[in-house]
Amino acid sequence: MSETLTATGISRRYGTSTVVKDVSLTLQPGHITALLGGSGAGKSTLLRLFAGLEPVDTGEIRLGDQLLSSPDKTVPAEKRRIGLIFQDFALFPHLTAAQNVAFGLKSMGKEAARALAAEWLERLGLTGRAEAYPHEISGGEQQRVAIARALAPSPAAILMDEPFSGLDPALRGSVRDTALAAIREAGIPALLVTHDPTEALESADCIAILQGGTLLQQGEAAEIYMNPASAAVAASLGPVSRLKAEHLPEGLAGQAVPAGTELIVRPEGVLHDENSPARAKVLASQLTGPLCRLLLQCNGQALTALVPRTTAPKAGTEIGIRLDPALTFMFQSADT
């Protein structure tokens, strides 16, 4: 039975700089948790602490009841039974795909290792590439080999550091879906480090938002998207518009807005409604596929809206708009 991988109050310092600050995070079996944050947020450092590649300065990390890290103890990475997948794939260039997957299975015996490697290559759609060397296969195939190699030894957990960011955009979605399906099937805790909010929302069961080494919020992906704890969390999950309460035109918010409040609105929360008394000028209308992105100006404030392509107004027109309360979040303004 798979066990949880838990960090409790862990910190990591380099000299006078604290890169990870009192973070507590639980990775549940069978769930993929996306660790989301910008450059320098401390994401990769936190992953390295889970992996045992660095010691913790405070707190502890446990796999079930087993203590992996504390200020006085660090179980080496190779003894943690935790699989690691990185952006650069790190395949052995002199080994075939099958040999790469079988590399960590030497204790099983040659024939058993070969059979298990073949099974994992089949799961990830790579049976026909088993005898190919890394330089003979595509980037997406290399990444699937790396994932098969990480999962074949039946790890207790899997940690992924930006594993899909180096792939061609046309391949990224399909490779990610195939890989994460195999990880979910394994039923183990999984951590996906990413800077891409779209990837986090599409891929993960849970999301943890890291900023400046501090964990701002964690929970189910839909819960965090619809109920962010702060303006910083809301902005971490995609573009938002910021509106000051004192500059809101009548009829825009559709709800009482206290003075000194800042409204954070997602693009899909800005609705085109000609019956609304709040008017906005369309500065630009940009095609994004099935939707159009509208750049709007309303009472001196800038907003972004996403509307169906077939009904999108043209640049230069004036339209009525209102805000969807479910996608509009109110926080105390930083200026007050």
Steps between C-alpha positions, in 0.01 A plus 500: 500500500636842404586749773481876520811711456484784752706809574436674832641845570806456280743783420820526300754780536804595295705735715267781607244422229204273583387340173229273646316640804307279742322301228253224587371294207340156478513296178220244490527158330342491156489880478714737296582822685624791291751726674446831322705817523716740304875499455678513834193391699688205651322224305808301394656537845187356661507209256867437585412493870231237436748302289775507762739688273529771768450501878228694682594769752170472689204264498477145369402292200333161539388222270216350699654453845859486372709808576692604188629844598550705813773746605690203646428240234486474121428163341703497174305549179584152372343341810171692495323300228397829337509532121632818340418643156671813372463726198820375336387130497853384610492178296817299455601568137678163458195296608185421303158607626443153647842497664441846648174385658660178630801682646350533849367143505827308532397339829218319320713295271561559132193329354255642753645849449469468123137387529405784738674757282305374199176525700563864591602591146173347378299699756654820370456412133869433431511130414623574149784717633640253754826443310551863398769715661412842648639688201274297269170596668310827540499720808152383594606136470811568707289651775268200502804272529619708796159464665495124436848475656383693807184290547634153419667443843160564671605815689316614811454847345594693188639854475500689168687826441357683193498166312306616193617859456773408250264322262359640179160663577331272247618192693488628856133434570489144369829397663391653831161328493656160423766538767272626776245226430775242564599680822140508625465131417802428721301642795793682661545861617625725221635856500506698174712817518388754242490873431206460259155553659323340204707183540430498874124534452481246216730240655469505877247383756640744755697823471745661741596864435856592601625860501826622649549162668166525684202275428208738441220248452448132423193295416299352217562674168139616452476624858810718471394633160153598621593599857851648508616608846672814374554719196842338455344152487235613251766650273713185524233301317483715189442856373274723708375858489536718810233760572489758780167531682500877480516492118225246434215625280143433605370154415837343425558286808143390565574488873595735782870590493642651821726804477870416494434174318681368193308274264691221328314374192581209272458568124205262471337692788464817289169449318371682190152619595333779305237536774767606750533874574879458532662584168844411368696585187653209307865593447593174325339171403750213473417155363624218726321210326136439592510808725596863454695698756360850542713777641257744660504837668225574749493823700874538462579143604632220279327162478548185297206285392466166319192472279382262227666572165167511316358779718817700567461876453749687284770733625380854542143411597335572834330214680318429824679277750445349843701278731420140588502489883629141498816612320543833675697501825515783750807571713619794706686735272877508548477881494285517813 
